[in-house]
PDB file of C-alpha atoms and ligand atoms in Angstrom:
ATOM      1  CA  MET N  56     157.303 139.257  99.623  1.00 70.00           C
ATOM      2  CA  PRO N  57     153.542 139.252 100.204  1.00 72.00           C
ATOM      3  CA  ALA N  58     151.528 141.021  97.522  1.00 86.00           C
ATOM      4  CA  SER N  59     150.400 144.462  98.546  1.00 96.00           C
ATOM      5  CA  VAL N  60     146.779 145.295  97.851  1.00 98.00           C
ATOM      6  CA  LEU N  61     144.890 148.563  97.986  1.00 98.00           C
ATOM      7  CA  VAL N  62     141.197 148.428  98.856  1.00 98.00           C
ATOM      8  CA  ALA N  63     139.725 151.754  97.739  1.00 98.00           C
ATOM      9  CA  TYR N  64     136.076 152.666  98.201  1.00 99.00           C
ATOM     10  CA  ALA N  65     133.595 155.302  97.097  1.00 98.00           C
ATOM     11  CA  THR N  66     130.718 155.897  99.486  1.00 98.00           C
ATOM     12  CA  ARG N  67     128.092 158.475 100.293  1.00 96.00           C
ATOM     13  CA  HIS N  68     126.417 157.050 103.394  1.00 95.00           C
ATOM     14  CA  GLY N  69     129.067 154.626 104.676  1.00 97.00           C
ATOM     15  CA  SER N  70     127.653 151.202 103.819  1.00 98.00           C
ATOM     16  CA  THR N  71     130.219 150.634 101.052  1.00 98.00           C
ATOM     17  CA  GLN N  72     132.970 151.597 103.488  1.00 98.00           C
ATOM     18  CA  GLU N  73     131.816 148.913 105.928  1.00 98.00           C
ATOM     19  CA  VAL N  74     131.810 146.304 103.161  1.00 98.00           C
ATOM     20  CA  ALA N  75     135.273 147.480 102.046  1.00 98.00           C
ATOM     21  CA  GLU N  76     136.464 147.031 105.658  1.00 98.00           C
ATOM     22  CA  ALA N  77     135.140 143.444 105.650  1.00 98.00           C
ATOM     23  CA  VAL N  78     136.838 142.763 102.295  1.00 98.00           C
ATOM     24  CA  ALA N  79     140.130 144.217 103.586  1.00 98.00           C
ATOM     25  CA  ALA N  80     139.918 142.168 106.810  1.00 98.00           C
ATOM     26  CA  THR N  81     139.338 138.962 104.827  1.00 97.00           C
ATOM     27  CA  LEU N  82     142.225 139.691 102.448  1.00 97.00           C
ATOM     28  CA  ARG N  83     144.500 140.241 105.468  1.00 96.00           C
ATOM     29  CA  GLU N  84     143.743 136.735 106.738  1.00 95.00           C
ATOM     30  CA  GLY N  85     145.792 135.406 103.820  1.00 86.00           C
ATOM     31  CA  ARG N  86     149.275 136.335 102.727  1.00 85.00           C
ATOM     32  CA  LEU N  87     148.353 139.794 101.515  1.00 94.00           C
ATOM     33  CA  GLU N  88     149.311 143.190 102.839  1.00 96.00           C
ATOM     34  CA  VAL N  89     146.300 145.444 102.627  1.00 98.00           C
ATOM     35  CA  ASP N  90     145.724 149.192 102.794  1.00 98.00           C
ATOM     36  CA  LEU N  91     142.215 150.621 103.005  1.00 98.00           C
ATOM     37  CA  ARG N  92     141.553 154.151 101.682  1.00 98.00           C
ATOM     38  CA  THR N  93     138.791 156.256 100.234  1.00 98.00           C
ATOM     39  CA  ALA N  94     139.108 156.346  96.439  1.00 98.00           C
ATOM     40  CA  ARG N  95     139.211 160.105  96.669  1.00 98.00           C
ATOM     41  CA  GLU N  96     142.336 160.284  98.848  1.00 98.00           C
ATOM     42  CA  VAL N  97     144.503 157.928  96.761  1.00 98.00           C
ATOM     43  CA  ARG N  98     147.239 159.832  94.949  1.00 98.00           C
ATOM     44  CA  SER N  99     149.343 156.955  93.615  1.00 98.00           C
ATOM     45  CA  LEU N 100     149.173 153.183  93.178  1.00 98.00           C
ATOM     46  CA  GLU N 101     152.928 152.817  93.455  1.00 97.00           C
ATOM     47  CA  GLY N 102     153.841 149.846  95.653  1.00 96.00           C
ATOM     48  CA  TYR N 103     150.545 147.995  95.122  1.00 97.00           C
ATOM     49  CA  SER N 104     150.345 144.949  92.876  1.00 96.00           C
ATOM     50  CA  ALA N 105     146.556 144.797  93.000  1.00 97.00           C
ATOM     51  CA  VAL N 106     143.567 147.017  93.669  1.00 98.00           C
ATOM     52  CA  VAL N 107     140.070 146.236  94.906  1.00 98.00           C
ATOM     53  CA  LEU N 108     137.673 149.066  94.137  1.00 98.00           C
ATOM     54  CA  GLY N 109     134.343 149.144  95.976  1.00 98.00           C
ATOM     55  CA  THR N 110     131.705 151.615  94.901  1.00 98.00           C
ATOM     56  CA  ALA N 111     128.115 152.503  95.590  1.00 98.00           C
ATOM     57  CA  ILE N 112     125.887 152.904  92.540  1.00 98.00           C
ATOM     58  CA  TYR N 113     123.689 156.005  92.513  1.00 95.00           C
ATOM     59  CA  MET N 114     121.126 156.626  89.808  1.00 93.00           C
ATOM     60  CA  PHE N 115     122.581 153.893  87.573  1.00 95.00           C
ATOM     61  CA  ARG N 116     126.081 155.338  87.751  1.00 97.00           C
ATOM     62  CA  LEU N 117     129.175 154.423  89.717  1.00 98.00           C
ATOM     63  CA  HIS N 118     129.804 156.882  92.551  1.00 98.00           C
ATOM     64  CA  LYS N 119     131.696 159.800  91.028  1.00 98.00           C
ATOM     65  CA  ASP N 120     134.753 159.167  93.219  1.00 98.00           C
ATOM     66  CA  ALA N 121     135.007 155.686  91.660  1.00 98.00           C
ATOM     67  CA  ARG N 122     134.717 157.087  88.137  1.00 98.00           C
ATOM     68  CA  ARG N 123     137.404 159.655  88.904  1.00 98.00           C
ATOM     69  CA  PHE N 124     139.604 156.982  90.469  1.00 98.00           C
ATOM     70  CA  LEU N 125     139.397 154.866  87.309  1.00 98.00           C
ATOM     71  CA  THR N 126     140.129 157.854  85.092  1.00 98.00           C
ATOM     72  CA  ARG N 127     142.958 159.265  87.197  1.00 98.00           C
ATOM     73  CA  HIS N 128     144.770 155.959  87.703  1.00 98.00           C
ATOM     74  CA  ARG N 129     144.126 154.451  84.281  1.00 98.00           C
ATOM     75  CA  GLU N 130     147.753 153.847  83.424  1.00 98.00           C
ATOM     76  CA  ALA N 131     148.639 152.272  86.784  1.00 98.00           C
ATOM     77  CA  LEU N 132     145.435 150.206  86.892  1.00 98.00           C
ATOM     78  CA  SER N 133     146.043 148.769  83.433  1.00 97.00           C
ATOM     79  CA  LYS N 134     149.264 147.207  84.778  1.00 97.00           C
ATOM     80  CA  ARG N 135     147.705 145.768  87.943  1.00 97.00           C
ATOM     81  CA  LEU N 136     145.172 143.134  88.930  1.00 97.00           C
ATOM     82  CA  VAL N 137     141.874 144.844  89.642  1.00 98.00           C
ATOM     83  CA  ALA N 138     138.749 143.509  91.331  1.00 98.00           C
ATOM     84  CA  ILE N 139     135.551 145.528  91.635  1.00 98.00           C
ATOM     85  CA  PHE N 140     132.455 145.334  93.785  1.00 98.00           C
ATOM     86  CA  ALA N 141     129.404 147.557  93.562  1.00 98.00           C
ATOM     87  CA  MET N 142     126.426 148.207  95.851  1.00 97.00           C
ATOM     88  CA  GLY N 143     123.571 147.716  95.615  1.00 93.00           C
ATOM     89  CA  PRO N 144     120.065 146.433  95.332  1.00 95.00           C
ATOM     90  CA  PHE N 145     117.682 147.088  98.257  1.00 89.00           C
ATOM     91  CA  ASN N 146     115.811 143.794  98.039  1.00 89.00           C
ATOM     92  CA  ASN N 147     116.312 140.225  96.960  1.00 90.00           C
ATOM     93  CA  ASP N 148     114.309 140.413  93.765  1.00 94.00           C
ATOM     94  CA  GLU N 149     116.376 138.523  91.156  1.00 95.00           C
ATOM     95  CA  LYS N 150     115.251 140.871  88.382  1.00 96.00           C
ATOM     96  CA  GLU N 151     116.553 143.859  90.317  1.00 95.00           C
ATOM     97  CA  TRP N 152     119.895 142.128  90.804  1.00 97.00           C
ATOM     98  CA  GLN N 153     120.133 141.337  87.107  1.00 97.00           C
ATOM     99  CA  GLY N 154     119.373 144.988  86.372  1.00 97.00           C
ATOM    100  CA  VAL N 155     122.103 146.175  88.721  1.00 97.00           C
ATOM    101  CA  ARG N 156     124.622 143.726  87.229  1.00 98.00           C
ATOM    102  CA  ALA N 157     123.745 145.144  83.817  1.00 98.00           C
ATOM    103  CA  GLN N 158     124.186 148.689  85.215  1.00 97.00           C
ATOM    104  CA  LEU N 159     127.622 147.743  86.471  1.00 98.00           C
ATOM    105  CA  ASP N 160     128.597 146.193  83.112  1.00 98.00           C
ATOM    106  CA  LYS N 161     127.432 149.312  81.318  1.00 98.00           C
ATOM    107  CA  GLU N 162     129.315 151.645  83.617  1.00 98.00           C
ATOM    108  CA  LEU N 163     132.520 149.607  83.378  1.00 98.00           C
ATOM    109  CA  ALA N 164     132.201 149.522  79.582  1.00 98.00           C
ATOM    110  CA  MET N 165     133.077 153.222  79.742  1.00 98.00           C
ATOM    111  CA  PHE N 166     136.552 152.107  80.799  1.00 98.00           C
ATOM    112  CA  PRO N 167     137.257 149.588  78.013  1.00 97.00           C
ATOM    113  CA  TRP N 168     140.913 149.253  78.983  1.00 98.00           C
ATOM    114  CA  LEU N 169     139.825 147.828  82.349  1.00 98.00           C
ATOM    115  CA  THR N 170     139.707 144.027  82.607  1.00 96.00           C
ATOM    116  CA  PRO N 171     138.809 143.120  86.207  1.00 97.00           C
ATOM    117  CA  VAL N 172     139.840 139.687  87.453  1.00 97.00           C
ATOM    118  CA  ALA N 173     136.642 139.690  89.540  1.00 97.00           C
ATOM    119  CA  GLN N 174     133.502 141.775  89.537  1.00 97.00           C
ATOM    120  CA  GLU N 175     130.542 141.488  91.929  1.00 98.00           C
ATOM    121  CA  VAL N 176     127.330 143.202  92.985  1.00 98.00           C
ATOM    122  CA  PHE N 177     126.461 143.217  96.697  1.00 98.00           C
ATOM    123  CA  GLY N 178     123.180 144.053  98.384  1.00 98.00           C
ATOM    124  CA  GLY N 179     123.062 147.575  99.789  1.00 97.00           C
ATOM    125  CA  LYS N 180     121.687 149.568 102.675  1.00 97.00           C
ATOM    126  CA  PHE N 181     118.971 152.161 102.359  1.00 95.00           C
ATOM    127  CA  ASP N 182     117.567 154.595 104.916  1.00 94.00           C
ATOM    128  CA  PRO N 183     114.940 157.070 103.689  1.00 93.00           C
ATOM    129  CA  ALA N 184     115.647 159.279 106.719  1.00 93.00           C
ATOM    130  CA  LYS N 185     119.190 159.882 105.412  1.00 92.00           C
ATOM    131  CA  LEU N 186     118.246 160.951 101.892  1.00 92.00           C
ATOM    132  CA  ARG N 187     119.926 164.193 100.904  1.00 90.00           C
ATOM    133  CA  PHE N 188     118.945 166.828  98.396  1.00 90.00           C
ATOM    134  CA  PRO N 189     117.687 166.312  95.717  1.00 90.00           C
ATOM    135  CA  TYR N 190     116.665 162.719  96.543  1.00 90.00           C
ATOM    136  CA  ASN N 191     114.878 163.789  99.750  1.00 92.00           C
ATOM    137  CA  LEU N 192     112.361 165.495  97.461  1.00 92.00           C
ATOM    138  CA  VAL N 193     111.457 162.290  95.612  1.00 92.00           C
ATOM    139  CA  PRO N 194     108.216 160.898  97.163  1.00 93.00           C
ATOM    140  CA  TYR N 195     108.846 157.386  95.817  1.00 90.00           C
ATOM    141  CA  LEU N 196     112.210 157.171  97.598  1.00 90.00           C
ATOM    142  CA  LYS N 197     110.887 158.699 100.820  1.00 92.00           C
ATOM    143  CA  ARG N 198     108.174 156.042 101.012  1.00 93.00           C
ATOM    144  CA  LEU N 199     110.543 153.082 100.597  1.00 92.00           C
ATOM    145  CA  PRO N 200     111.178 151.162 103.833  1.00 93.00           C
ATOM    146  CA  ALA N 201     114.636 151.191 105.396  1.00 95.00           C
ATOM    147  CA  SER N 202     116.585 148.055 104.525  1.00 96.00           C
ATOM    148  CA  ASP N 203     119.994 146.519 104.851  1.00 97.00           C
ATOM    149  CA  ILE N 204     120.513 143.383 102.774  1.00 97.00           C
ATOM    150  CA  ARG N 205     124.275 143.319 102.953  1.00 98.00           C
ATOM    151  CA  ASP N 206     125.322 139.684 103.118  1.00 97.00           C
ATOM    152  CA  TRP N 207     128.536 139.458 105.113  1.00 98.00           C
ATOM    153  CA  ASN N 208     129.058 135.761 104.352  1.00 98.00           C
ATOM    154  CA  ALA N 209     128.805 136.441 100.616  1.00 97.00           C
ATOM    155  CA  THR N 210     131.170 139.403 101.014  1.00 98.00           C
ATOM    156  CA  ARG N 211     133.782 137.328 102.832  1.00 98.00           C
ATOM    157  CA  ALA N 212     133.420 134.436 100.370  1.00 98.00           C
ATOM    158  CA  TRP N 213     133.984 136.808  97.462  1.00 98.00           C
ATOM    159  CA  ALA N 214     136.980 138.383  99.215  1.00 98.00           C
ATOM    160  CA  ARG N 215     138.473 134.912  99.807  1.00 97.00           C
ATOM    161  CA  SER N 216     138.115 134.072  96.112  1.00 97.00           C
ATOM    162  CA  VAL N 217     139.779 137.383  95.228  1.00 97.00           C
ATOM    163  CA  ALA N 218     142.577 136.640  97.716  1.00 96.00           C
ATOM    164  CA  GLU N 219     143.248 133.283  96.033  1.00 95.00           C
ATOM    165  CA  ARG N 220     143.477 135.025  92.672  1.00 94.00           C
ATOM    166  CA  LEU N 221     145.797 137.731  94.015  1.00 92.00           C
ATOM    167  CA  GLU N 222     148.044 135.358  95.946  1.00 89.00           C
ATOM    168  CA  SER N 223     148.854 133.392  92.803  1.00 78.00           C
ATOM    169  CA  PRO N 224     148.833 135.945  89.982  1.00 60.00           C
TER     170      PRO N 224
HETATM  171  C1  FMN Y 458     118.992 158.115  95.657  1.00 52.75           C
HETATM  172  C2  FMN Y 458     119.552 156.738  95.544  1.00 52.75           C
HETATM  173  C3  FMN Y 458     119.783 156.180  94.292  1.00 52.75           C
HETATM  174  C4  FMN Y 458     120.301 154.887  94.173  1.00 52.75           C
HETATM  175  N1  FMN Y 458     120.511 154.379  92.936  1.00 52.75           N
HETATM  176  C5  FMN Y 458     120.946 153.093  92.827  1.00 52.75           C
HETATM  177  C6  FMN Y 458     121.125 152.484  91.545  1.00 52.75           C
HETATM  178  O1  FMN Y 458     120.906 153.101  90.503  1.00 52.75           O
HETATM  179  N2  FMN Y 458     121.553 151.199  91.511  1.00 52.75           N
HETATM  180  C7  FMN Y 458     121.807 150.490  92.644  1.00 52.75           C
HETATM  181  O2  FMN Y 458     122.163 149.313  92.564  1.00 52.75           O
HETATM  182  N3  FMN Y 458     121.662 151.044  93.861  1.00 52.75           N
HETATM  183  C8  FMN Y 458     121.239 152.321  93.978  1.00 52.75           C
HETATM  184  N4  FMN Y 458     121.095 152.867  95.209  1.00 52.75           N
HETATM  185  C9  FMN Y 458     121.421 152.069  96.376  1.00 52.75           C
HETATM  186  C10 FMN Y 458     122.782 152.375  96.958  1.00 52.75           C
HETATM  187  O3  FMN Y 458     123.800 152.023  96.073  1.00 52.75           O
HETATM  188  C11 FMN Y 458     122.894 151.573  98.249  1.00 52.75           C
HETATM  189  O4  FMN Y 458     121.989 152.141  99.158  1.00 52.75           O
HETATM  190  C12 FMN Y 458     124.298 151.564  98.813  1.00 52.75           C
HETATM  191  O5  FMN Y 458     124.367 150.649  99.897  1.00 52.75           O
HETATM  192  C13 FMN Y 458     124.713 152.958  99.245  1.00 52.75           C
HETATM  193  O6  FMN Y 458     126.071 152.959  99.552  1.00 52.75           O
HETATM  194  P1  FMN Y 458     126.768 154.015 100.547  1.00 52.75           P
HETATM  195  O7  FMN Y 458     126.079 153.853 101.889  1.00 52.75           O
HETATM  196  O8  FMN Y 458     128.173 153.584 100.578  1.00 52.75           O
HETATM  197  O9  FMN Y 458     126.576 155.376  99.973  1.00 52.75           O
HETATM  198  C14 FMN Y 458     120.587 154.143  95.338  1.00 52.75           C
HETATM  199  C15 FMN Y 458     120.367 154.727  96.604  1.00 52.75           C
HETATM  200  C16 FMN Y 458     119.850 155.989  96.710  1.00 52.75           C
HETATM  201  C17 FMN Y 458     119.624 156.576  98.075  1.00 52.75           C
END
């Protein structure tokens, strides 16, 4: 029986969803059965042997749907293989990436029972025209240029490494 994997994602503007779709497509190339759902709509992890959770980071915190997902499914997640990716820096400044990795570590430390088999930060997408309240009132954010530094090759390479881990647990 192929392992069954849930890819769940928490997004506000859709860029994390698109990365989750790429991760799911790559996992499907192997021997895995994959479902793709928003973290918010998942009621049960029954039937899945592994979970990939993708989340945007907003204001140094995991998207609230990701935090709720981890809290709600704690018991089931502690018995399954879990991989996590988070988005994401706007530019390729190494210091910013280190900062975001540290943010992710700090956020995941709030779930000490969680021991991901893989954890990654991906570059994100930013569009000042799509800022919503209250962020559309922050002059610094409004002045930032639009950017999209999502790296699809890096995403697929990460997903392949996760697939290898999940195919031979
Ligand atoms: C108001 C705002 C705050 C953000 N805060 C962070 C942050 O603290 N850390 C980070 O890595 N990215 C941060 N980001 C970047 C988002 O995570 C990135 O744009 C991501 O691609 C958004 O995902 P989504 O399109 O799925 O919502 C922020 C973006 C916005 C608009």
